[in-house]
Tab-separated table of C-alpha atoms in Angstrom:
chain	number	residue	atom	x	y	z
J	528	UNK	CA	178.618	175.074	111.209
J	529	UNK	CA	177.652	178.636	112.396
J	530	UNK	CA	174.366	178.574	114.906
J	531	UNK	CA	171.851	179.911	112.110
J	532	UNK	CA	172.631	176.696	110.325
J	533	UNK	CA	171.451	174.230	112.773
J	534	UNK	CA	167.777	175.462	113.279
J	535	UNK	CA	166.196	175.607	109.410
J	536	UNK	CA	162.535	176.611	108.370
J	537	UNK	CA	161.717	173.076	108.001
J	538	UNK	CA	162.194	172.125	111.905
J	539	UNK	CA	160.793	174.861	112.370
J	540	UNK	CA	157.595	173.685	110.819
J	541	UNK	CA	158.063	170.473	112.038
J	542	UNK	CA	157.759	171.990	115.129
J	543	UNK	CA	155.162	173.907	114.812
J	544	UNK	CA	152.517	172.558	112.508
J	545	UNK	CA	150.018	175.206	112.884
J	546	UNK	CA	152.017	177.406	110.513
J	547	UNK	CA	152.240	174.691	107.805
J	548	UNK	CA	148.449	174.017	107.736
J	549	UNK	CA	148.401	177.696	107.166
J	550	UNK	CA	151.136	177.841	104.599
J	551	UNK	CA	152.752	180.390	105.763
J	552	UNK	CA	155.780	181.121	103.657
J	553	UNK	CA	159.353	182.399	105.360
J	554	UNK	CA	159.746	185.393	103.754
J	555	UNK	CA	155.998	186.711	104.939
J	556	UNK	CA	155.857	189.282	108.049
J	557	UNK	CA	154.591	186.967	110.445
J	558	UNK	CA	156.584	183.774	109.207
J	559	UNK	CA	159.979	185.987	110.009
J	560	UNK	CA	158.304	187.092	113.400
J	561	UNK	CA	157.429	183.693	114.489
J	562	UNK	CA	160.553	181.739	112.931
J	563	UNK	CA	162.995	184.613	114.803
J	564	UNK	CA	161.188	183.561	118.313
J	565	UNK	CA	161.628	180.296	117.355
J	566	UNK	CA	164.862	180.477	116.487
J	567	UNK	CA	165.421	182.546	119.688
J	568	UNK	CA	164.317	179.953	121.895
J	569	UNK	CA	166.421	177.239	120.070
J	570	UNK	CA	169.614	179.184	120.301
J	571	UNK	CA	169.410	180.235	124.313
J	572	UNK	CA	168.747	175.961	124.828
J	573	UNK	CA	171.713	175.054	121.926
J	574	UNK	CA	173.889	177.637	123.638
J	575	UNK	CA	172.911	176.329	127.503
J	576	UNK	CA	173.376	172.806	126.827
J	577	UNK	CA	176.939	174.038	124.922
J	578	UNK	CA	178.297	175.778	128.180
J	579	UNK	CA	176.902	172.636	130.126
J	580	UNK	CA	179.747	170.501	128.026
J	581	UNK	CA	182.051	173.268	128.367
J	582	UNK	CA	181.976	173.245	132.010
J	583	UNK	CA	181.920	168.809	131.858
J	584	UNK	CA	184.699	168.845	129.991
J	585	UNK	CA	187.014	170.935	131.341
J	586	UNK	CA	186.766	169.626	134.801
J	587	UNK	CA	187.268	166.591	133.424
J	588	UNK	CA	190.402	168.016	131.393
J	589	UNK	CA	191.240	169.410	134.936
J	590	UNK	CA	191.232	165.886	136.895
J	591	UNK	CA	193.169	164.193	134.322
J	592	UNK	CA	196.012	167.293	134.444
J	593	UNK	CA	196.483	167.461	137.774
J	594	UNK	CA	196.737	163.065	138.203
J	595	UNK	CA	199.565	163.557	135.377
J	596	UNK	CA	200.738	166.769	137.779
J	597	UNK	CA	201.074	164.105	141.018
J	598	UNK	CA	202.709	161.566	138.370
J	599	UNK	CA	204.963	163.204	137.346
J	600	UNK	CA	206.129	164.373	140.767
J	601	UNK	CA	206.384	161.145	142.080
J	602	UNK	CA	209.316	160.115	139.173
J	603	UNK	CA	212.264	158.517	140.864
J	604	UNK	CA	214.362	155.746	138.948
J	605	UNK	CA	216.576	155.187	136.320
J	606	UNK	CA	214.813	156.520	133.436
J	607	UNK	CA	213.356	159.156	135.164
J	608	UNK	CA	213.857	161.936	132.780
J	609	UNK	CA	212.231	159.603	129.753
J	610	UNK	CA	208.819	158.950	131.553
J	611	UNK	CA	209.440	163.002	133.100
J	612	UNK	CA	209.364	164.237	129.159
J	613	UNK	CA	206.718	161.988	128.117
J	614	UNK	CA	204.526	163.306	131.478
J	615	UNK	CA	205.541	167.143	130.524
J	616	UNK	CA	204.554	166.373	126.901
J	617	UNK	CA	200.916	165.413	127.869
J	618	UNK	CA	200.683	167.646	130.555
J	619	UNK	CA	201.182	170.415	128.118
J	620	UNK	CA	198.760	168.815	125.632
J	621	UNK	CA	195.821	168.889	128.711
J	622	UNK	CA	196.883	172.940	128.793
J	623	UNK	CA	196.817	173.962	125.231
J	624	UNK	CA	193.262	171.793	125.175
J	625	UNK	CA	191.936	173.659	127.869
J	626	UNK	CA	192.849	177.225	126.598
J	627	UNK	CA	190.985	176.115	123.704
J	628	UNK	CA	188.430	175.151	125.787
J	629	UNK	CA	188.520	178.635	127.234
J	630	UNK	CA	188.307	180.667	124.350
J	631	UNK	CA	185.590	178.635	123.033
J	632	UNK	CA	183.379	179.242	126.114
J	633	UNK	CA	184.390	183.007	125.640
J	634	UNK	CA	182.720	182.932	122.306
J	635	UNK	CA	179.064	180.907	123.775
J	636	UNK	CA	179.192	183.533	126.266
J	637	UNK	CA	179.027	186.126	123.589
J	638	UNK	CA	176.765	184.455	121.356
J	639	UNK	CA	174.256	184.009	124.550
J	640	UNK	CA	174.492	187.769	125.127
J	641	UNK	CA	174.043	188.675	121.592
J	642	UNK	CA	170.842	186.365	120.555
């Protein structure tokens, strides 16, 4: 669901009654000059608390790679190589997850510059 999606003329008059008592309708001058700052405002806190996850999760992602890292170093025994694969096998779930994490920060970091 792309960003202009999520805030709708409706919350926005839910927000702002003032413009309903008026009825003020969207397509009007000032209805698309207030509804744009609106929607302004609403995108730079969406995007702020996005890269606030971002940033939560992937030091999160982070921790959890580098205990498997110190796991899997510490593999003596029999079946060593069985619980080594299994370790590598998460281990390079953690990094493909986090490169997706990356690229999808890339894009919030666009969008914020952009709106």
């Amino acid at each position: 669901m792309s960003l202009a999606h999520k805030f709708t003329w409706g919350q926005f008059l839910k927000k702002n009654p003032e413009f309903k008592k008026k009825k003020l309708k969207r397509t009007s001058s000032e209805g698309e000059k207030a509804f744009k700052a609106a929607f302004k405002e609403f995108a730079k806190s969406f995007l702020k608390e996005r890269e606030a996850k971002l940033k939560k999760e992937k030091e999160r992602t982070t921790k959890a790679k580098s205990e498997l890292v110190t796991k899997l170093k510490a593999v003596d025994g029999k079946k060593w190589h069985l619980k080594a694969r299994t370790l590598n096998q998460k281990i390079g779930r953690l990094d493909s997850y986090l490169s997706r994490l990356e690229t999808i920060q890339k894009k919030t970091t666009q969008l914020a510059k952009s709106v």
